[in-house]
CSV table of C-alpha atoms and ligand atoms in Angstrom, one decimal:
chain,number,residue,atom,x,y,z
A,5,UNK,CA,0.0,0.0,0.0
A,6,UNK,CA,1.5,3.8,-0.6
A,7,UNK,CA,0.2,6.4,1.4
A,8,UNK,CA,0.5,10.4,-0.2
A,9,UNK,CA,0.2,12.8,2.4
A,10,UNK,CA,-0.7,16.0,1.3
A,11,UNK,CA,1.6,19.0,0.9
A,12,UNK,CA,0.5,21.0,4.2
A,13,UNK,CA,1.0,17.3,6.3
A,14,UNK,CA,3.5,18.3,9.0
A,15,UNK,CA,5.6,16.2,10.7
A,16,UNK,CA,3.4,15.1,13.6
A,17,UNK,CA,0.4,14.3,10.8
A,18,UNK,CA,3.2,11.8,9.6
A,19,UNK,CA,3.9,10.1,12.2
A,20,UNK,CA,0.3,9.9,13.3
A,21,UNK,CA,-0.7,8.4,9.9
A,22,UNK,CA,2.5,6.0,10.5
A,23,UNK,CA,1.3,5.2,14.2
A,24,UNK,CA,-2.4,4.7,12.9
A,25,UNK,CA,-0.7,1.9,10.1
A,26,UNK,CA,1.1,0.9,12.8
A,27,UNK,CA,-2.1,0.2,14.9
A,28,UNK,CA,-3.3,-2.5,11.7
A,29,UNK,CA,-0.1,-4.2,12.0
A,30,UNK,CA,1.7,-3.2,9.1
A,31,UNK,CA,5.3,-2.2,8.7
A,32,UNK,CA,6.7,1.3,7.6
A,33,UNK,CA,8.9,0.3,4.4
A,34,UNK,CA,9.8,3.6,3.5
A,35,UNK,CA,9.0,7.1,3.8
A,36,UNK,CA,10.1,9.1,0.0
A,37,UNK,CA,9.9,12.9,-0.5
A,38,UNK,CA,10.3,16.7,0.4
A,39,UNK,CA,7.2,18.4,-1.1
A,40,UNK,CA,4.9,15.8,-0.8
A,41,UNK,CA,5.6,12.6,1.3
A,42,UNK,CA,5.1,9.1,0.2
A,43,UNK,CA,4.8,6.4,2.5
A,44,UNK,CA,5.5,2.6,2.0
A,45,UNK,CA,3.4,0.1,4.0
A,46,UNK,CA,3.9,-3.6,3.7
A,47,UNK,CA,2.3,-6.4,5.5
A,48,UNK,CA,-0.1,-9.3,5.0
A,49,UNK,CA,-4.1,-9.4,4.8
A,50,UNK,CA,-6.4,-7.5,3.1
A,51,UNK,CA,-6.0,-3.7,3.7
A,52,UNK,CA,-9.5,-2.7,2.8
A,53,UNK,CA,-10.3,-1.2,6.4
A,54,UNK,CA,-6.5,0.3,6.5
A,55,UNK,CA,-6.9,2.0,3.5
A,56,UNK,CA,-10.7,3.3,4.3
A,57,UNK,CA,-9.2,4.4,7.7
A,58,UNK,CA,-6.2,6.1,6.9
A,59,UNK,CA,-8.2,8.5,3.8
A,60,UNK,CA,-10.6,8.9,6.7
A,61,UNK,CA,-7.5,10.9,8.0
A,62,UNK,CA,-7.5,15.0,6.7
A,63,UNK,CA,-4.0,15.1,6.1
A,64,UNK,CA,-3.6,12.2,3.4
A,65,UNK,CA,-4.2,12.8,0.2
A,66,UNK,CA,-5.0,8.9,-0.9
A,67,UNK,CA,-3.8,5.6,0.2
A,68,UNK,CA,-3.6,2.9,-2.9
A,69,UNK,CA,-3.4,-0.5,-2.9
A,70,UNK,CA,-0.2,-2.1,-4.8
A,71,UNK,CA,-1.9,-5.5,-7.0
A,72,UNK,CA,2.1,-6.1,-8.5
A,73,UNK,CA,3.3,-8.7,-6.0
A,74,UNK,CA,7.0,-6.8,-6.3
A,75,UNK,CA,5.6,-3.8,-4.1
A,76,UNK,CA,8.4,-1.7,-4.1
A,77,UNK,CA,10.4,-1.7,-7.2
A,78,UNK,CA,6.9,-1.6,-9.3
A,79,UNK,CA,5.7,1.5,-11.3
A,80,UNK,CA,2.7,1.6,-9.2
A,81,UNK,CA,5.4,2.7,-6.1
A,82,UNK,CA,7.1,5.1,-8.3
A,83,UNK,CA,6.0,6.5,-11.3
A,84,UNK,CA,9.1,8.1,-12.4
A,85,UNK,CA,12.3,6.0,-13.1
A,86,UNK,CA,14.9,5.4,-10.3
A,87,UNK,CA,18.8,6.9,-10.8
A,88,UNK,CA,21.4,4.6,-9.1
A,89,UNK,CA,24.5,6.3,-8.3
A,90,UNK,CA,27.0,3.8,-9.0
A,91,UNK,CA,29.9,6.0,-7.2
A,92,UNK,CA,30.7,9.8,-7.3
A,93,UNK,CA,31.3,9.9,-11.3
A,94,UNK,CA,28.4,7.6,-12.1
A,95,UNK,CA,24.9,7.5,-12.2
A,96,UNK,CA,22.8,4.3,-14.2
A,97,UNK,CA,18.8,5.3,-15.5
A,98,UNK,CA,19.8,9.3,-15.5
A,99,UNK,CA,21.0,11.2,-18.7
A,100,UNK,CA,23.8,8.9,-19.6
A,101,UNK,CA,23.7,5.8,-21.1
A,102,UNK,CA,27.0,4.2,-19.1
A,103,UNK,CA,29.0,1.8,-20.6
A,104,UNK,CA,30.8,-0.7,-17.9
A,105,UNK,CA,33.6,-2.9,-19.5
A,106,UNK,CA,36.6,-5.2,-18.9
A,107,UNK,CA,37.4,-8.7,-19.0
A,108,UNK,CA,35.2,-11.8,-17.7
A,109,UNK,CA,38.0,-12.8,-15.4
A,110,UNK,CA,40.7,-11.0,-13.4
A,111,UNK,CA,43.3,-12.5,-14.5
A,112,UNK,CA,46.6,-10.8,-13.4
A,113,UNK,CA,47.6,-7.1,-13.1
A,114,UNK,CA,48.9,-6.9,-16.4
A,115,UNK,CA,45.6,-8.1,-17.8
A,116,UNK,CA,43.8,-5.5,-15.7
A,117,UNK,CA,45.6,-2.9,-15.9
A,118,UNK,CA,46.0,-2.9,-19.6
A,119,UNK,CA,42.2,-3.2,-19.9
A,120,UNK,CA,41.2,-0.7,-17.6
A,121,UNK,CA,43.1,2.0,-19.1
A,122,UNK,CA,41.8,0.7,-22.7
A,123,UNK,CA,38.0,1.0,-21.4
A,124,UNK,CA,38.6,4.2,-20.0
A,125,UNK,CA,40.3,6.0,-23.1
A,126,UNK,CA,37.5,4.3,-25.2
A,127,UNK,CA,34.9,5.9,-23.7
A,128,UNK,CA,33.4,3.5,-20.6
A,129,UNK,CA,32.3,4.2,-17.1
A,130,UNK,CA,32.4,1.3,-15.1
A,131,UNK,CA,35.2,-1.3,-15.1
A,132,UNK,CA,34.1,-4.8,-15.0
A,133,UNK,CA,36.1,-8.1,-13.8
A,134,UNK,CA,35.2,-11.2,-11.7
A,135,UNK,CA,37.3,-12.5,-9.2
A,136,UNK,CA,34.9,-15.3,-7.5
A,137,UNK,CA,33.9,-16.9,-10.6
A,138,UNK,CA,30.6,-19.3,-11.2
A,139,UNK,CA,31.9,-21.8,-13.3
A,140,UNK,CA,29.9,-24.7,-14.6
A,141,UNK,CA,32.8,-27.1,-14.2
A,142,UNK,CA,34.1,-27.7,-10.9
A,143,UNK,CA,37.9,-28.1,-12.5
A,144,UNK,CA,37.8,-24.6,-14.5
A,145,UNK,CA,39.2,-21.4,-13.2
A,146,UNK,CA,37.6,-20.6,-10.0
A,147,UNK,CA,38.8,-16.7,-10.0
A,148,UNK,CA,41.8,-14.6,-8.1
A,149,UNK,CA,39.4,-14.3,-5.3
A,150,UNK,CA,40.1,-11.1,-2.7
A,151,UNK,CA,44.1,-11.0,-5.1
A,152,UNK,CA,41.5,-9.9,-7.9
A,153,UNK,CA,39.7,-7.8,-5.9
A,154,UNK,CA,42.7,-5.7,-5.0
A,155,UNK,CA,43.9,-5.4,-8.6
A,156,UNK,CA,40.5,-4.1,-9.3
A,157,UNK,CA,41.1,-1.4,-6.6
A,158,UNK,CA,44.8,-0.5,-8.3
A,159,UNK,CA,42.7,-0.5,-11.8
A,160,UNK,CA,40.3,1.7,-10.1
A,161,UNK,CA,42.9,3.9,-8.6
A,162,UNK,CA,45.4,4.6,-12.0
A,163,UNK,CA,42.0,5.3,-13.8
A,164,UNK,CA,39.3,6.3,-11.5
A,165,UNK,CA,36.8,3.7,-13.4
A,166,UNK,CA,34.0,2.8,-10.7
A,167,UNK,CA,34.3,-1.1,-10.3
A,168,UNK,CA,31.6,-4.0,-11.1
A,169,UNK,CA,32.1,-7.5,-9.4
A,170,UNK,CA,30.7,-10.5,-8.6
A,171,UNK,CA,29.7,-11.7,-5.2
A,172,UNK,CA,28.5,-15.3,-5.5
A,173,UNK,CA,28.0,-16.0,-1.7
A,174,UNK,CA,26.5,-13.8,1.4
A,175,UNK,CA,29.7,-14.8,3.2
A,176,UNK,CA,31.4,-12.6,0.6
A,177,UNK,CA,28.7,-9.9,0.9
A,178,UNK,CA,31.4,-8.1,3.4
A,179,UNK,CA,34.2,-8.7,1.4
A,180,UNK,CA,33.2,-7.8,-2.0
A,181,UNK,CA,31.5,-4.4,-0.5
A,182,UNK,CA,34.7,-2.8,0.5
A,183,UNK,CA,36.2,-3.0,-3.2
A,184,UNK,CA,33.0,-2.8,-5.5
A,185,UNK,CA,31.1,0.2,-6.2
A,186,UNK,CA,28.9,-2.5,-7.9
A,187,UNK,CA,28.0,-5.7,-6.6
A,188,UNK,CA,27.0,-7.7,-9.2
A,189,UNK,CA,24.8,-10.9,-9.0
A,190,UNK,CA,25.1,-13.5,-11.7
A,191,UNK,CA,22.6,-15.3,-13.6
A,192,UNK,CA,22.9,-18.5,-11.6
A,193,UNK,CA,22.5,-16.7,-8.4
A,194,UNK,CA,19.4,-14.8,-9.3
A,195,UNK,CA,17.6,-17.0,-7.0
A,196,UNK,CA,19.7,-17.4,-4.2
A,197,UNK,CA,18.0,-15.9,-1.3
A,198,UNK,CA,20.2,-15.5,1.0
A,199,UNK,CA,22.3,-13.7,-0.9
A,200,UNK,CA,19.5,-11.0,-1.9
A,201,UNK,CA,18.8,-10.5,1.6
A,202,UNK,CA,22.6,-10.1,2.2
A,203,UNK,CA,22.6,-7.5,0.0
A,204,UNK,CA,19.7,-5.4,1.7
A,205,UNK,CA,22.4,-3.7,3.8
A,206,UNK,CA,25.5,-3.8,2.0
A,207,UNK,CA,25.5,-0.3,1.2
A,208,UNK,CA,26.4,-0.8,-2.0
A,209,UNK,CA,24.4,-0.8,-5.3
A,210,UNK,CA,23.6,-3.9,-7.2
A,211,UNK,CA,23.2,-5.0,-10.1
A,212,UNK,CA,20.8,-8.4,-11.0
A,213,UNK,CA,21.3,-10.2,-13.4
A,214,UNK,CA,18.3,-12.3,-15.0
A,215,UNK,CA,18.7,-15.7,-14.6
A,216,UNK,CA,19.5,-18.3,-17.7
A,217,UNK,CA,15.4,-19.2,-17.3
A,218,UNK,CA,13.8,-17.0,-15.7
A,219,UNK,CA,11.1,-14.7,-16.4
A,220,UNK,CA,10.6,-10.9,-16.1
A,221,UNK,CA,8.1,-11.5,-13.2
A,222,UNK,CA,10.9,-13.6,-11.2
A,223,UNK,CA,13.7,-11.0,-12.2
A,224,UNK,CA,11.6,-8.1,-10.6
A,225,UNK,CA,10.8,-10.3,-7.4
A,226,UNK,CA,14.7,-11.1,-6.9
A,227,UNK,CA,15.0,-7.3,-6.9
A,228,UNK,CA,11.9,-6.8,-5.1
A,229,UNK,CA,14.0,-9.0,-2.1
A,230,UNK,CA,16.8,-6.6,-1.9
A,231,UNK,CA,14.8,-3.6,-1.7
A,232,UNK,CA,12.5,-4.9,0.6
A,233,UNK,CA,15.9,-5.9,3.3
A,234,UNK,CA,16.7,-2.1,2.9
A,235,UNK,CA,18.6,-2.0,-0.5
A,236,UNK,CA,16.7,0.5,-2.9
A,237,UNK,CA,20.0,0.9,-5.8
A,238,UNK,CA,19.2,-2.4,-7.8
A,239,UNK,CA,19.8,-1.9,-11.1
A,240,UNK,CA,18.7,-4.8,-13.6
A,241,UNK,CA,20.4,-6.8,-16.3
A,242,UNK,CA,19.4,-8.8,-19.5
A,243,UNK,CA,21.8,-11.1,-20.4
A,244,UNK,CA,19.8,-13.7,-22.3
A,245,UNK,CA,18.2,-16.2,-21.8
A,246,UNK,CA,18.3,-20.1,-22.5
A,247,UNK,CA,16.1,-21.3,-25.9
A,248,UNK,CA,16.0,-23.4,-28.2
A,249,UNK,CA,18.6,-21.5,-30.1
A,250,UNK,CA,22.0,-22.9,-30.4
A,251,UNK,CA,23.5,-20.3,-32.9
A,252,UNK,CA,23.6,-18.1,-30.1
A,253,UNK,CA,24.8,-18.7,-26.5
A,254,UNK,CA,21.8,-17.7,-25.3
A,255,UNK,CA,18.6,-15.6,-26.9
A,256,UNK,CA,18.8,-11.9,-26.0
A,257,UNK,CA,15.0,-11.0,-24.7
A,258,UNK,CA,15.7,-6.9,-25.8
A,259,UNK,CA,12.2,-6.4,-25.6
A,260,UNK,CA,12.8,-6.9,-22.0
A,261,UNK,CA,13.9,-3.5,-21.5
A,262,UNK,CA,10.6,-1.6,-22.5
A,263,UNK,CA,8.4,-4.3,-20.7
A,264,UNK,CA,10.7,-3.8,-17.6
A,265,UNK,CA,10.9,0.0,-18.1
A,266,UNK,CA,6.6,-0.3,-18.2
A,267,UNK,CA,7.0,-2.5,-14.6
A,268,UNK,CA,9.4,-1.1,-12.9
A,269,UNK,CA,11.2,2.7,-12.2
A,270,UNK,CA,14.6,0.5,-11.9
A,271,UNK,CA,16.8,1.3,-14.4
A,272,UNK,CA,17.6,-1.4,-17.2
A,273,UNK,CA,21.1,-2.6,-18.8
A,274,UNK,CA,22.0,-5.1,-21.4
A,275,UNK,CA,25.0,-7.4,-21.7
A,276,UNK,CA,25.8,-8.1,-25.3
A,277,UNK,CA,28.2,-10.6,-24.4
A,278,UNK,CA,26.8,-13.2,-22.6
A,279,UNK,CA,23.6,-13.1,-24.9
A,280,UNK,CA,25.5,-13.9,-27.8
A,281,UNK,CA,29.0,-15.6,-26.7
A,282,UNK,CA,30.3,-14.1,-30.0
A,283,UNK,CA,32.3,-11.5,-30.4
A,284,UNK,CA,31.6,-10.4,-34.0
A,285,UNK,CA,27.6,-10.2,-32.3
A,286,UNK,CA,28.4,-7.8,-29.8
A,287,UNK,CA,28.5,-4.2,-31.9
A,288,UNK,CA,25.1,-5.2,-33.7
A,289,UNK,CA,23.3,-6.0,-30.1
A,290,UNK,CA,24.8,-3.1,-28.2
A,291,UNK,CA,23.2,-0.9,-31.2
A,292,UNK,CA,20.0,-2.3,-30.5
A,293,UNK,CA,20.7,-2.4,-26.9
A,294,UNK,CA,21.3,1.8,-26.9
A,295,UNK,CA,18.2,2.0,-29.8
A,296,UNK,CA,15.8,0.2,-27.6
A,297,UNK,CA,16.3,2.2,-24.9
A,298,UNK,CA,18.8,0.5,-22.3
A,299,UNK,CA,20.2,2.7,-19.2
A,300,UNK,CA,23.9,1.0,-20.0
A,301,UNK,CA,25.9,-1.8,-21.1
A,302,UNK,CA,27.7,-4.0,-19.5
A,303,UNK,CA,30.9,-5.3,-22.1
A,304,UNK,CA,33.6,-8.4,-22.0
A,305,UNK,CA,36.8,-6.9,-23.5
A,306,UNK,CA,40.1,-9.2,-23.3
A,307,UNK,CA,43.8,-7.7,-24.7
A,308,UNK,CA,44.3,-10.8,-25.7
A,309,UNK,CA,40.8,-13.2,-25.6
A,310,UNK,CA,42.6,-16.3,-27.5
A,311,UNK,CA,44.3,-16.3,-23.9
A,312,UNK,CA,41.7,-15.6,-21.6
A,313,UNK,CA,40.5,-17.8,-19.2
A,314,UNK,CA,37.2,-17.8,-19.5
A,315,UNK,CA,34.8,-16.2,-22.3
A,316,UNK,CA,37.2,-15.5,-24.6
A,317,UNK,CA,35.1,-16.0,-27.4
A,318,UNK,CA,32.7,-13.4,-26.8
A,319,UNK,CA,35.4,-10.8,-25.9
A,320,UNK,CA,36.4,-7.9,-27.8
A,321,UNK,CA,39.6,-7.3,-28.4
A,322,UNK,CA,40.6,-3.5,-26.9
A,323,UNK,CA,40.8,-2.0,-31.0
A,324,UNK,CA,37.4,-3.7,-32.1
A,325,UNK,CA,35.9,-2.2,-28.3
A,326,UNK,CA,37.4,1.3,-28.9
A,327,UNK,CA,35.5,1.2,-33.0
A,328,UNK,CA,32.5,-0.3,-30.9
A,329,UNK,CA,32.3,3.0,-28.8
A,330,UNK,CA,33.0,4.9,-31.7
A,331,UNK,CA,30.1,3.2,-33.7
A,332,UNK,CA,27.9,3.9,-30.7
A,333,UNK,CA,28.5,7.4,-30.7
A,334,UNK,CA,25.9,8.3,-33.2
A,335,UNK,CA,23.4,6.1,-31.3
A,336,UNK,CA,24.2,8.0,-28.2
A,337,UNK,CA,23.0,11.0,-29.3
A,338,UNK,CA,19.9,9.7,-30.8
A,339,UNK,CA,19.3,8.1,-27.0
A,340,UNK,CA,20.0,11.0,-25.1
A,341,UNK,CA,17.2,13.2,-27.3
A,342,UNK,CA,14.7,10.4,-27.0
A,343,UNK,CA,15.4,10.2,-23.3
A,344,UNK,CA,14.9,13.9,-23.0
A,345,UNK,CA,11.7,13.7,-25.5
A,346,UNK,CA,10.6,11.4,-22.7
A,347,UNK,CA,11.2,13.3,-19.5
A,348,UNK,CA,9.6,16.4,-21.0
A,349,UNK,CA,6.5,14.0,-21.6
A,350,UNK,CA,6.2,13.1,-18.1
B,404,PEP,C1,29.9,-12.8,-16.0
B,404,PEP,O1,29.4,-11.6,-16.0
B,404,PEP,O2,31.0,-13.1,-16.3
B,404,PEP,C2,28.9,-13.9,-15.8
B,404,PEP,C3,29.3,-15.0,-15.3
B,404,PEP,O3,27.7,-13.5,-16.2
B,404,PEP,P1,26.3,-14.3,-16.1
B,404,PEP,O4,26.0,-14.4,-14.6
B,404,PEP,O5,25.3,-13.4,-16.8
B,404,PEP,O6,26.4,-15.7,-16.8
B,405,MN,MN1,31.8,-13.9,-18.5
């Protein structure tokens, strides 16, 4: 249920609103806005006599049940469309369409390094890099672990790229948090619970990624479990999903990002990589990726994929990124007016 007080409510008429919601047993989610405050209720049951109550009250302006079983990150909570700050350079969902690159794998500091100051020159945002790796063999690399995480922090410092990582388990949560600006939860982990609550206070932003067969319904409930353990800065990621396609690694859903961005106010990326597994793929998608509307990308770039360790295949070399960037540019441009179009719409 949200609650809009009306512009005049004064303090004490909010917390007598929140005392009287309260009184029916519900919990105080969240309590948004300056002008005119916006207050988040959760709880089970049917909230009929709540709701009848509470507009009974002269200071709110309407109470409104929320049917979307993700509450919080649904349009019906916010109309508008959330801006994550990734760190103090970088925002995902506001007027820039952020590109976040680098290789699947930290692999060593030269590897990094060298990638990290390609990405930058090029054009991206957001350095990217796994060092706890999900692997689907047991015998494959595992990743460099809290090594990788502290070349990403050297990477981070020669080139003041915000960082994106993985963080596979909540026993991590900790860990990962004091190097990523990002924490980013893979496809396979979509699911695993105890890891989205984990993230609730990790006081970091996150970015989901959409599991290999899950739906749009089941990505927005994932995120719906962070925000609702006190992590609003989700951020969501298509990165295909498994069909009965085999040219591709997986079947990029792009349509995913209107449908989310008619669902939720959380803002939307694409990864081009993992949805194809083909490097010679990736310019064509990102295009569409940036024409469709996505907030960002997120990009595997190798200096040298025929050695990487893992996803080599579907990483750019730094040249064919750099072009890639410069191919977008035109795109860009077209995205930025068509976001503006929008917000002057609103
Ligand atoms: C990755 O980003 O390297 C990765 C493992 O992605 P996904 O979880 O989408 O497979
Ligand atoms: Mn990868």
């Amino acid at each position: 249920m949200i609650v809009s007080m009306k512009r005049f409510a004064t303090k004490e008429d909010i917390a007598s609103v929140c005392e009287r919601i309260r009184d029916f047993g519900y919990k105080i989610h969240a309590i948004e806005g300056e002008e005119r405050v916006v207050i988040g209720v959760v709880g089970v049951g049917d909230v009929t006599q709540c709701l009848e109550s509470l507009e009974a009250m002269p200071s709110v302006e309407n109470a409104v049940r929320i049917s979307a079983p993700y509450k919080f990150v649904s349009k019906e909570f916010r109309k508008g469309r959330s801006v994550i700050r990734v760190n103090g350079n970088v925002e995902i969902g506001g007027d820039d369409m952020v590109v976040m690159a680098g290789p699947c794998s930290v692999e060593s500091e030269k590897q990094i390094m060298e990638s990290a100051h390609a990405v930058a020159k090029a054009g991206a945002k957001v350095l990217r890099g796994g060092a706890f790796k999900p692997r689907t063999s047991p015998y494959d690399f595992q990743g460099m672990a809290e090594e990788g995480l502290k070349l990403l922090r050297k990477a981070k410092q020669e080139t003041g790229l915000a960082i994106v990582t993985e963080v596979m388990s909540d026993a991590d949560v900790p860990l990962v948090a004091e190097y990523a600006d990002l924490m980013q939860i893979g496809a396979r982990n979509m699911q695993n619970f105890a890891l989205l609550k984990s993230l609730g206070t990790c006081g970091r932003p996150v970015l989901l990624k959409r599991g290999l067969s899950s739906t749009i319904k089941e990505l927005l409930m994932s995120a719906e479990y962070i925000v609702a353990h006190g992590n609003p800065n989700v951020i969501l990621c298509e990165r295909g999903i498994r069909t009965f396609e085999t040219a591709t690694r997986n079947t990029c859903d792009l349509v995913a990002v209107p449908v989310l961005n008619e669902m939720t106010h959380l803002p939307v990326v694409i990864d081009p990589s993992h949805a194809t597994g083909k490097r010679s793929l990736v310019p064509a998608l990102s295009r569409a990726a940036v024409a469709i509307g996505a907030d960002g990308l997120i990009v595997e770039v190798h200096p040298c994929p025929e050695k990487a360790v893992s996803d080599g295949a579907q990483s750019l070399h730094l040249p064919e990124f750099e072009k890639m960037m410069n191919s977008l540019r035109g795109y860009v441009e077209l995205w930025k007016e068509s976001r503006m179009a929008l917000a002057a719409a609103v």
